[in-house]
Amino acid sequence: MLSKISEQLEKLSSAERKVAEVALAEPKWFVHAAVAEIAERAQVSQPTVIRFCRSLDFKGLPEFKLALSASISHSGLPFVHEELNIDDGVGDVMEKVLGNTAAALLGARRTLNPSDLERAISLLAHARRIEFYGVGNSGIVAQDAQHKFFRFGISTVAYSDTHIQLMAAAVLSPQDVLVVISNSGSSIEILDAVSIAKENGAQVIVITRHDSPLAQLGDCVLTVAVQEDSSRYTPMVSRLLQLAVVDILAIGLALRLGETVSFQLEKGKRSISRHRIEEE
């Protein structure tokens, strides 16, 4: 169902697309919301919500909700992927994984706030040092972020070990920025590290769920909302959304720093080319 909605986006009117993006971003909420609540969340009129349902070949909102509920309520394949079933073929796997990912990425346009992204980029642009913290899958995203940002000539590091995070947070300063990436936003160790960093005056950017304990501690919150039960399934889409947010921040920072970044990237490319020539 989410795949069907994402495929029809370009065919919808601009107002109907806003309703579609709400459904993609928060399908479980959408199923139980009243038409007035949906219209308010999408910032459209109530008749627009109905027109959206009819544009997807449903008679009205109730029928659309039933179809949406059926598509997100099955239990899936335990500990593998909540959209997949044991009898799915490779073609089904491809359609569901790609469709689910596309729907989440499109839905992220409604949960990410441009002004929050702008503030995060501003904090990063003025940082003496940037540290990235994450654990598990989010730790891999933190490493990817460090790989992108260090090439800008900025002092950066990524830590995925919680004990090292606690020690590193203790020596941060008001001139430093900490970027914390967490799907659940509820890890006690991560929360402790953030608290220590804030005590030392460091600015904290968090990439997490809007209603998580981590979001309450962040100076700048970049919301990544995805319908994944991380207690039962390995997070997949959330990791891709986190990577997308890191890309937005990296590109935004590169644009902010301008020629300085271009010069640093050019130096890096020249160094690699020179090393290859020497090896040959």
PDB file of C-alpha atoms in Angstrom:
ATOM      1  CA  MET A   1       0.000   0.000   0.000  1.00  0.00           C
ATOM      2  CA  LEU A   2       2.796   2.423   0.855  1.00  0.00           C
ATOM      3  CA  SER A   3       4.444   1.558  -2.440  1.00  0.00           C
ATOM      4  CA  LYS A   4       1.211   2.318  -4.290  1.00  0.00           C
ATOM      5  CA  ILE A   5       0.933   5.719  -2.626  1.00  0.00           C
ATOM      6  CA  SER A   6       4.545   6.649  -3.431  1.00  0.00           C
ATOM      7  CA  GLU A   7       4.106   5.552  -7.062  1.00  0.00           C
ATOM      8  CA  GLN A   8       1.068   7.811  -7.459  1.00  0.00           C
ATOM      9  CA  LEU A   9       2.643  10.936  -5.942  1.00  0.00           C
ATOM     10  CA  GLU A  10       3.488  12.614  -9.242  1.00  0.00           C
ATOM     11  CA  LYS A  11      -0.060  12.105 -10.497  1.00  0.00           C
ATOM     12  CA  LEU A  12      -1.666  13.818  -7.493  1.00  0.00           C
ATOM     13  CA  SER A  13      -2.441  17.491  -7.157  1.00  0.00           C
ATOM     14  CA  SER A  14      -0.151  19.506  -4.873  1.00  0.00           C
ATOM     15  CA  ALA A  15      -2.785  19.485  -2.114  1.00  0.00           C
ATOM     16  CA  GLU A  16      -3.455  15.755  -2.434  1.00  0.00           C
ATOM     17  CA  ARG A  17       0.296  15.118  -2.338  1.00  0.00           C
ATOM     18  CA  LYS A  18       0.421  16.704   1.116  1.00  0.00           C
ATOM     19  CA  VAL A  19      -2.114  14.134   2.329  1.00  0.00           C
ATOM     20  CA  ALA A  20      -0.108  11.343   0.692  1.00  0.00           C
ATOM     21  CA  GLU A  21       3.059  12.456   2.457  1.00  0.00           C
ATOM     22  CA  VAL A  22       1.281  12.378   5.819  1.00  0.00           C
ATOM     23  CA  ALA A  23       0.106   8.823   5.089  1.00  0.00           C
ATOM     24  CA  LEU A  24       3.635   7.803   4.105  1.00  0.00           C
ATOM     25  CA  ALA A  25       5.265   9.415   7.127  1.00  0.00           C
ATOM     26  CA  GLU A  26       2.779   8.221   9.740  1.00  0.00           C
ATOM     27  CA  PRO A  27       0.654   5.355   8.367  1.00  0.00           C
ATOM     28  CA  LYS A  28      -0.292   3.922  11.776  1.00  0.00           C
ATOM     29  CA  TRP A  29      -1.421   7.342  13.010  1.00  0.00           C
ATOM     30  CA  PHE A  30      -3.293   7.966   9.750  1.00  0.00           C
ATOM     31  CA  VAL A  31      -5.367   4.786  10.162  1.00  0.00           C
ATOM     32  CA  HIS A  32      -6.829   6.001  13.464  1.00  0.00           C
ATOM     33  CA  ALA A  33      -7.024   9.756  12.788  1.00  0.00           C
ATOM     34  CA  ALA A  34     -10.247  11.596  12.002  1.00  0.00           C
ATOM     35  CA  VAL A  35     -10.594  13.395   8.696  1.00  0.00           C
ATOM     36  CA  ALA A  36     -10.317  16.760  10.466  1.00  0.00           C
ATOM     37  CA  GLU A  37      -7.054  15.694  12.133  1.00  0.00           C
ATOM     38  CA  ILE A  38      -5.609  14.485   8.844  1.00  0.00           C
ATOM     39  CA  ALA A  39      -6.588  17.711   7.101  1.00  0.00           C
ATOM     40  CA  GLU A  40      -4.990  19.769   9.872  1.00  0.00           C
ATOM     41  CA  ARG A  41      -1.766  17.735   9.829  1.00  0.00           C
ATOM     42  CA  ALA A  42      -1.495  18.018   6.035  1.00  0.00           C
ATOM     43  CA  GLN A  43      -2.614  21.683   6.062  1.00  0.00           C
ATOM     44  CA  VAL A  44      -5.358  21.050   3.511  1.00  0.00           C
ATOM     45  CA  SER A  45      -9.162  21.077   3.514  1.00  0.00           C
ATOM     46  CA  GLN A  46     -11.208  18.055   4.570  1.00  0.00           C
ATOM     47  CA  PRO A  47     -12.639  17.567   1.036  1.00  0.00           C
ATOM     48  CA  THR A  48      -9.033  17.314  -0.199  1.00  0.00           C
ATOM     49  CA  VAL A  49      -8.496  14.290   2.050  1.00  0.00           C
ATOM     50  CA  ILE A  50     -11.480  12.594   0.444  1.00  0.00           C
ATOM     51  CA  ARG A  51     -10.335  13.518  -3.055  1.00  0.00           C
ATOM     52  CA  PHE A  52      -6.937  11.996  -2.272  1.00  0.00           C
ATOM     53  CA  CYS A  53      -8.573   8.678  -1.361  1.00  0.00           C
ATOM     54  CA  ARG A  54     -10.645   8.708  -4.547  1.00  0.00           C
ATOM     55  CA  SER A  55      -7.577   9.518  -6.633  1.00  0.00           C
ATOM     56  CA  LEU A  56      -6.166   6.201  -5.413  1.00  0.00           C
ATOM     57  CA  ASP A  57      -9.382   4.434  -6.544  1.00  0.00           C
ATOM     58  CA  PHE A  58     -11.017   4.169  -3.125  1.00  0.00           C
ATOM     59  CA  LYS A  59     -14.627   5.196  -2.490  1.00  0.00           C
ATOM     60  CA  GLY A  60     -13.650   7.296   0.488  1.00  0.00           C
ATOM     61  CA  LEU A  61     -11.539   7.613   3.623  1.00  0.00           C
ATOM     62  CA  PRO A  62     -12.910   4.547   5.477  1.00  0.00           C
ATOM     63  CA  GLU A  63     -12.122   2.210   2.563  1.00  0.00           C
ATOM     64  CA  PHE A  64      -8.664   3.729   2.174  1.00  0.00           C
ATOM     65  CA  LYS A  65      -7.973   3.291   5.897  1.00  0.00           C
ATOM     66  CA  LEU A  66      -8.989  -0.373   5.757  1.00  0.00           C
ATOM     67  CA  ALA A  67      -6.565  -1.031   2.906  1.00  0.00           C
ATOM     68  CA  LEU A  68      -3.781   0.920   4.624  1.00  0.00           C
ATOM     69  CA  SER A  69      -4.378  -0.857   7.929  1.00  0.00           C
ATOM     70  CA  ALA A  70      -4.288  -4.275   6.258  1.00  0.00           C
ATOM     71  CA  SER A  71      -0.970  -3.461   4.595  1.00  0.00           C
ATOM     72  CA  ILE A  72       0.799  -2.461   7.815  1.00  0.00           C
ATOM     73  CA  SER A  73      -0.791  -4.765  10.374  1.00  0.00           C
ATOM     74  CA  HIS A  74       0.705  -8.155   9.455  1.00  0.00           C
ATOM     75  CA  SER A  75       3.476  -9.494  11.653  1.00  0.00           C
ATOM     76  CA  GLY A  76       5.980 -10.167   8.860  1.00  0.00           C
ATOM     77  CA  LEU A  77       8.990 -12.462   9.087  1.00  0.00           C
ATOM     78  CA  PRO A  78      10.246 -12.300  12.703  1.00  0.00           C
ATOM     79  CA  PHE A  79      13.618 -10.598  13.212  1.00  0.00           C
ATOM     80  CA  VAL A  80      14.122 -10.183   9.442  1.00  0.00           C
ATOM     81  CA  HIS A  81      11.708  -7.625   7.968  1.00  0.00           C
ATOM     82  CA  GLU A  82       8.186  -6.685   9.040  1.00  0.00           C
ATOM     83  CA  GLU A  83       7.007  -6.238   5.433  1.00  0.00           C
ATOM     84  CA  LEU A  84       8.066  -9.740   4.325  1.00  0.00           C
ATOM     85  CA  ASN A  85       6.458 -13.153   4.685  1.00  0.00           C
ATOM     86  CA  ILE A  86       8.045 -16.593   4.606  1.00  0.00           C
ATOM     87  CA  ASP A  87       6.537 -17.446   1.200  1.00  0.00           C
ATOM     88  CA  ASP A  88       7.637 -14.244  -0.571  1.00  0.00           C
ATOM     89  CA  GLY A  89       9.772 -14.684  -3.684  1.00  0.00           C
ATOM     90  CA  VAL A  90      12.755 -12.583  -4.673  1.00  0.00           C
ATOM     91  CA  GLY A  91      10.489 -10.353  -6.754  1.00  0.00           C
ATOM     92  CA  ASP A  92       8.274  -9.729  -3.717  1.00  0.00           C
ATOM     93  CA  VAL A  93      11.339  -8.999  -1.605  1.00  0.00           C
ATOM     94  CA  MET A  94      12.571  -6.440  -4.143  1.00  0.00           C
ATOM     95  CA  GLU A  95       9.190  -4.718  -4.430  1.00  0.00           C
ATOM     96  CA  LYS A  96       8.570  -4.563  -0.681  1.00  0.00           C
ATOM     97  CA  VAL A  97      12.060  -3.496   0.370  1.00  0.00           C
ATOM     98  CA  LEU A  98      12.386  -0.825  -2.319  1.00  0.00           C
ATOM     99  CA  GLY A  99       8.772   0.300  -1.929  1.00  0.00           C
ATOM    100  CA  ASN A 100       9.044   0.571   1.836  1.00  0.00           C
ATOM    101  CA  THR A 101      12.294   2.513   1.532  1.00  0.00           C
ATOM    102  CA  ALA A 102      10.919   4.893  -1.107  1.00  0.00           C
ATOM    103  CA  ALA A 103       7.812   5.554   0.976  1.00  0.00           C
ATOM    104  CA  ALA A 104       9.896   6.357   4.064  1.00  0.00           C
ATOM    105  CA  LEU A 105      12.218   8.691   2.151  1.00  0.00           C
ATOM    106  CA  LEU A 106       9.267  10.568   0.680  1.00  0.00           C
ATOM    107  CA  GLY A 107       7.625  10.760   4.088  1.00  0.00           C
ATOM    108  CA  ALA A 108      10.795  12.271   5.537  1.00  0.00           C
ATOM    109  CA  ARG A 109      10.041  15.470   3.625  1.00  0.00           C
ATOM    110  CA  ARG A 110       7.259  16.120   6.121  1.00  0.00           C
ATOM    111  CA  THR A 111       9.142  15.243   9.295  1.00  0.00           C
ATOM    112  CA  LEU A 112      12.379  17.112   8.545  1.00  0.00           C
ATOM    113  CA  ASN A 113      12.174  20.844   9.233  1.00  0.00           C
ATOM    114  CA  PRO A 114      14.280  23.048   6.906  1.00  0.00           C
ATOM    115  CA  SER A 115      14.848  25.602   9.660  1.00  0.00           C
ATOM    116  CA  ASP A 116      16.205  22.869  11.963  1.00  0.00           C
ATOM    117  CA  LEU A 117      18.515  21.672   9.192  1.00  0.00           C
ATOM    118  CA  GLU A 118      19.682  25.254   8.635  1.00  0.00           C
ATOM    119  CA  ARG A 119      20.447  25.679  12.327  1.00  0.00           C
ATOM    120  CA  ALA A 120      22.339  22.371  12.418  1.00  0.00           C
ATOM    121  CA  ILE A 121      24.460  23.398   9.442  1.00  0.00           C
ATOM    122  CA  SER A 122      25.195  26.736  11.092  1.00  0.00           C
ATOM    123  CA  LEU A 123      26.355  25.004  14.278  1.00  0.00           C
ATOM    124  CA  LEU A 124      28.579  22.668  12.275  1.00  0.00           C
ATOM    125  CA  ALA A 125      30.059  25.536  10.264  1.00  0.00           C
ATOM    126  CA  HIS A 126      31.258  27.279  13.426  1.00  0.00           C
ATOM    127  CA  ALA A 127      32.480  24.175  15.281  1.00  0.00           C
ATOM    128  CA  ARG A 128      36.111  23.767  16.327  1.00  0.00           C
ATOM    129  CA  ARG A 129      35.588  20.008  16.427  1.00  0.00           C
ATOM    130  CA  ILE A 130      32.691  17.724  15.464  1.00  0.00           C
ATOM    131  CA  GLU A 131      32.123  14.350  17.108  1.00  0.00           C
ATOM    132  CA  PHE A 132      29.629  11.731  15.905  1.00  0.00           C
ATOM    133  CA  TYR A 133      28.154   9.157  18.322  1.00  0.00           C
ATOM    134  CA  GLY A 134      26.043   6.129  17.442  1.00  0.00           C
ATOM    135  CA  VAL A 135      25.665   2.511  18.516  1.00  0.00           C
ATOM    136  CA  GLY A 136      24.966  -0.547  16.347  1.00  0.00           C
ATOM    137  CA  ASN A 137      23.482   0.411  12.984  1.00  0.00           C
ATOM    138  CA  SER A 138      23.583   4.052  14.011  1.00  0.00           C
ATOM    139  CA  GLY A 139      27.271   3.638  14.772  1.00  0.00           C
ATOM    140  CA  ILE A 140      27.850   2.734  11.127  1.00  0.00           C
ATOM    141  CA  VAL A 141      26.032   5.921  10.117  1.00  0.00           C
ATOM    142  CA  ALA A 142      28.252   7.896  12.518  1.00  0.00           C
ATOM    143  CA  GLN A 143      31.329   6.452  10.806  1.00  0.00           C
ATOM    144  CA  ASP A 144      29.921   7.394   7.401  1.00  0.00           C
ATOM    145  CA  ALA A 145      29.354  10.943   8.649  1.00  0.00           C
ATOM    146  CA  GLN A 146      32.923  11.203   9.925  1.00  0.00           C
ATOM    147  CA  HIS A 147      34.200   9.926   6.569  1.00  0.00           C
ATOM    148  CA  LYS A 148      32.340  12.731   4.788  1.00  0.00           C
ATOM    149  CA  PHE A 149      33.107  15.592   7.165  1.00  0.00           C
ATOM    150  CA  PHE A 150      36.826  15.034   7.796  1.00  0.00           C
ATOM    151  CA  ARG A 151      37.516  15.655   4.090  1.00  0.00           C
ATOM    152  CA  PHE A 152      36.299  19.236   4.598  1.00  0.00           C
ATOM    153  CA  GLY A 153      39.387  19.924   6.710  1.00  0.00           C
ATOM    154  CA  ILE A 154      37.384  19.860   9.941  1.00  0.00           C
ATOM    155  CA  SER A 155      38.558  18.011  13.050  1.00  0.00           C
ATOM    156  CA  THR A 156      36.094  15.109  13.293  1.00  0.00           C
ATOM    157  CA  VAL A 157      35.846  11.687  14.917  1.00  0.00           C
ATOM    158  CA  ALA A 158      33.189   8.964  15.238  1.00  0.00           C
ATOM    159  CA  TYR A 159      32.734   6.792  18.318  1.00  0.00           C
ATOM    160  CA  SER A 160      30.502   3.709  18.536  1.00  0.00           C
ATOM    161  CA  ASP A 161      31.794   2.385  21.866  1.00  0.00           C
ATOM    162  CA  THR A 162      29.658   3.725  24.717  1.00  0.00           C
ATOM    163  CA  HIS A 163      32.519   3.831  27.226  1.00  0.00           C
ATOM    164  CA  ILE A 164      34.666   5.889  24.865  1.00  0.00           C
ATOM    165  CA  GLN A 165      31.675   8.142  24.171  1.00  0.00           C
ATOM    166  CA  LEU A 166      31.367   8.906  27.881  1.00  0.00           C
ATOM    167  CA  MET A 167      35.065   9.722  28.184  1.00  0.00           C
ATOM    168  CA  ALA A 168      35.150  11.773  24.980  1.00  0.00           C
ATOM    169  CA  ALA A 169      32.065  13.769  25.999  1.00  0.00           C
ATOM    170  CA  ALA A 170      33.848  14.745  29.215  1.00  0.00           C
ATOM    171  CA  VAL A 171      36.516  16.697  27.303  1.00  0.00           C
ATOM    172  CA  LEU A 172      34.253  18.526  24.843  1.00  0.00           C
ATOM    173  CA  SER A 173      34.070  22.312  25.046  1.00  0.00           C
ATOM    174  CA  PRO A 174      31.617  25.097  24.124  1.00  0.00           C
ATOM    175  CA  GLN A 175      33.444  25.375  20.775  1.00  0.00           C
ATOM    176  CA  ASP A 176      32.590  21.761  19.894  1.00  0.00           C
ATOM    177  CA  VAL A 177      29.502  20.160  18.359  1.00  0.00           C
ATOM    178  CA  LEU A 178      28.294  16.660  19.104  1.00  0.00           C
ATOM    179  CA  VAL A 179      26.076  14.877  16.558  1.00  0.00           C
ATOM    180  CA  VAL A 180      24.236  11.906  18.053  1.00  0.00           C
ATOM    181  CA  ILE A 181      22.467   9.376  15.845  1.00  0.00           C
ATOM    182  CA  SER A 182      19.993   6.954  17.392  1.00  0.00           C
ATOM    183  CA  ASN A 183      16.942   5.140  16.064  1.00  0.00           C
ATOM    184  CA  SER A 184      15.305   4.580  19.455  1.00  0.00           C
ATOM    185  CA  GLY A 185      16.746   7.629  21.186  1.00  0.00           C
ATOM    186  CA  SER A 186      16.486   5.802  24.511  1.00  0.00           C
ATOM    187  CA  SER A 187      19.915   4.237  25.122  1.00  0.00           C
ATOM    188  CA  ILE A 188      20.941   5.080  28.687  1.00  0.00           C
ATOM    189  CA  GLU A 189      24.632   5.250  27.771  1.00  0.00           C
ATOM    190  CA  ILE A 190      23.975   7.615  24.870  1.00  0.00           C
ATOM    191  CA  LEU A 191      21.777   9.814  27.047  1.00  0.00           C
ATOM    192  CA  ASP A 192      24.495   9.932  29.718  1.00  0.00           C
ATOM    193  CA  ALA A 193      27.111  10.942  27.151  1.00  0.00           C
ATOM    194  CA  VAL A 194      24.859  13.713  25.825  1.00  0.00           C
ATOM    195  CA  SER A 195      24.227  15.014  29.352  1.00  0.00           C
ATOM    196  CA  ILE A 196      27.978  15.144  30.010  1.00  0.00           C
ATOM    197  CA  ALA A 197      28.613  16.956  26.717  1.00  0.00           C
ATOM    198  CA  LYS A 198      25.960  19.551  27.529  1.00  0.00           C
ATOM    199  CA  GLU A 199      27.428  20.084  31.002  1.00  0.00           C
ATOM    200  CA  ASN A 200      30.671  21.022  29.247  1.00  0.00           C
ATOM    201  CA  GLY A 201      28.862  23.523  27.024  1.00  0.00           C
ATOM    202  CA  ALA A 202      28.975  21.577  23.749  1.00  0.00           C
ATOM    203  CA  GLN A 203      26.104  22.054  21.310  1.00  0.00           C
ATOM    204  CA  VAL A 204      24.245  18.804  20.579  1.00  0.00           C
ATOM    205  CA  ILE A 205      22.544  17.898  17.312  1.00  0.00           C
ATOM    206  CA  VAL A 206      20.417  14.735  17.457  1.00  0.00           C
ATOM    207  CA  ILE A 207      19.074  12.613  14.610  1.00  0.00           C
ATOM    208  CA  THR A 208      16.300  10.551  16.169  1.00  0.00           C
ATOM    209  CA  ARG A 209      12.567  10.165  16.777  1.00  0.00           C
ATOM    210  CA  HIS A 210      10.773  13.361  17.772  1.00  0.00           C
ATOM    211  CA  ASP A 211       9.241  11.789  20.892  1.00  0.00           C
ATOM    212  CA  SER A 212      12.368  10.088  22.228  1.00  0.00           C
ATOM    213  CA  PRO A 213      14.253  10.983  25.446  1.00  0.00           C
ATOM    214  CA  LEU A 214      17.237  11.915  23.273  1.00  0.00           C
ATOM    215  CA  ALA A 215      15.142  14.470  21.398  1.00  0.00           C
ATOM    216  CA  GLN A 216      14.405  16.178  24.718  1.00  0.00           C
ATOM    217  CA  LEU A 217      18.136  16.711  25.303  1.00  0.00           C
ATOM    218  CA  GLY A 218      19.139  17.940  21.847  1.00  0.00           C
ATOM    219  CA  ASP A 219      19.841  21.600  21.135  1.00  0.00           C
ATOM    220  CA  CYS A 220      18.838  20.888  17.540  1.00  0.00           C
ATOM    221  CA  VAL A 221      16.561  17.949  16.715  1.00  0.00           C
ATOM    222  CA  LEU A 222      16.428  16.437  13.224  1.00  0.00           C
ATOM    223  CA  THR A 223      13.441  14.133  13.229  1.00  0.00           C
ATOM    224  CA  VAL A 224      13.694  10.732  11.573  1.00  0.00           C
ATOM    225  CA  ALA A 225      10.348   8.977  11.875  1.00  0.00           C
ATOM    226  CA  VAL A 226       9.950   5.456  10.523  1.00  0.00           C
ATOM    227  CA  GLN A 227       7.526   2.651  11.272  1.00  0.00           C
ATOM    228  CA  GLU A 228      10.042   0.012  12.385  1.00  0.00           C
ATOM    229  CA  ASP A 229       9.837  -2.144  15.482  1.00  0.00           C
ATOM    230  CA  SER A 230      13.531  -2.260  16.394  1.00  0.00           C
ATOM    231  CA  SER A 231      12.836  -4.591  19.311  1.00  0.00           C
ATOM    232  CA  ARG A 232      11.687  -7.269  16.862  1.00  0.00           C
ATOM    233  CA  TYR A 233      13.286  -6.411  13.525  1.00  0.00           C
ATOM    234  CA  THR A 234      16.749  -5.273  12.456  1.00  0.00           C
ATOM    235  CA  PRO A 235      16.439  -1.535  11.601  1.00  0.00           C
ATOM    236  CA  MET A 236      16.832  -1.029   7.863  1.00  0.00           C
ATOM    237  CA  VAL A 237      14.879   1.965   6.622  1.00  0.00           C
ATOM    238  CA  SER A 238      15.798   4.079   9.650  1.00  0.00           C
ATOM    239  CA  ARG A 239      19.486   3.620   8.790  1.00  0.00           C
ATOM    240  CA  LEU A 240      18.879   4.819   5.231  1.00  0.00           C
ATOM    241  CA  LEU A 241      16.989   7.861   6.512  1.00  0.00           C
ATOM    242  CA  GLN A 242      19.830   8.664   8.905  1.00  0.00           C
ATOM    243  CA  LEU A 243      22.314   8.425   6.017  1.00  0.00           C
ATOM    244  CA  ALA A 244      20.124  10.755   3.960  1.00  0.00           C
ATOM    245  CA  VAL A 245      20.099  13.326   6.773  1.00  0.00           C
ATOM    246  CA  VAL A 246      23.901  13.084   7.044  1.00  0.00           C
ATOM    247  CA  ASP A 247      24.140  13.718   3.286  1.00  0.00           C
ATOM    248  CA  ILE A 248      21.911  16.794   3.612  1.00  0.00           C
ATOM    249  CA  LEU A 249      24.096  18.152   6.406  1.00  0.00           C
ATOM    250  CA  ALA A 250      27.325  17.408   4.514  1.00  0.00           C
ATOM    251  CA  ILE A 251      26.132  19.057   1.306  1.00  0.00           C
ATOM    252  CA  GLY A 252      24.658  21.993   3.214  1.00  0.00           C
ATOM    253  CA  LEU A 253      27.925  22.508   5.083  1.00  0.00           C
ATOM    254  CA  ALA A 254      29.935  22.278   1.851  1.00  0.00           C
ATOM    255  CA  LEU A 255      27.749  24.988   0.307  1.00  0.00           C
ATOM    256  CA  ARG A 256      28.118  27.144   3.442  1.00  0.00           C
ATOM    257  CA  LEU A 257      31.927  26.849   3.482  1.00  0.00           C
ATOM    258  CA  GLY A 258      32.228  27.349  -0.281  1.00  0.00           C
ATOM    259  CA  GLU A 259      35.727  27.468  -1.774  1.00  0.00           C
ATOM    260  CA  THR A 260      37.335  26.314   1.476  1.00  0.00           C
ATOM    261  CA  VAL A 261      35.738  22.890   1.094  1.00  0.00           C
ATOM    262  CA  SER A 262      36.522  22.710  -2.625  1.00  0.00           C
ATOM    263  CA  PHE A 263      40.182  23.367  -1.839  1.00  0.00           C
ATOM    264  CA  GLN A 264      40.286  20.654   0.847  1.00  0.00           C
ATOM    265  CA  LEU A 265      38.570  18.092  -1.407  1.00  0.00           C
ATOM    266  CA  GLU A 266      40.952  18.930  -4.237  1.00  0.00           C
ATOM    267  CA  LYS A 267      43.947  18.381  -1.919  1.00  0.00           C
ATOM    268  CA  GLY A 268      42.542  14.988  -0.954  1.00  0.00           C
ATOM    269  CA  LYS A 269      42.046  13.956  -4.566  1.00  0.00           C
ATOM    270  CA  ARG A 270      45.568  15.086  -5.494  1.00  0.00           C
ATOM    271  CA  SER A 271      47.030  13.102  -2.610  1.00  0.00           C
ATOM    272  CA  ILE A 272      45.264   9.920  -3.720  1.00  0.00           C
ATOM    273  CA  SER A 273      46.320  10.409  -7.346  1.00  0.00           C
ATOM    274  CA  ARG A 274      49.932  11.014  -6.324  1.00  0.00           C
ATOM    275  CA  HIS A 275      49.935   7.894  -4.155  1.00  0.00           C
ATOM    276  CA  ARG A 276      48.617   5.774  -7.031  1.00  0.00           C
ATOM    277  CA  ILE A 277      51.284   7.095  -9.395  1.00  0.00           C
ATOM    278  CA  GLU A 278      54.020   6.263  -6.869  1.00  0.00           C
ATOM    279  CA  GLU A 279      52.662   2.711  -6.482  1.00  0.00           C
ATOM    280  CA  GLU A 280      52.738   2.187 -10.250  1.00  0.00           C
TER     281      GLU A 280
END
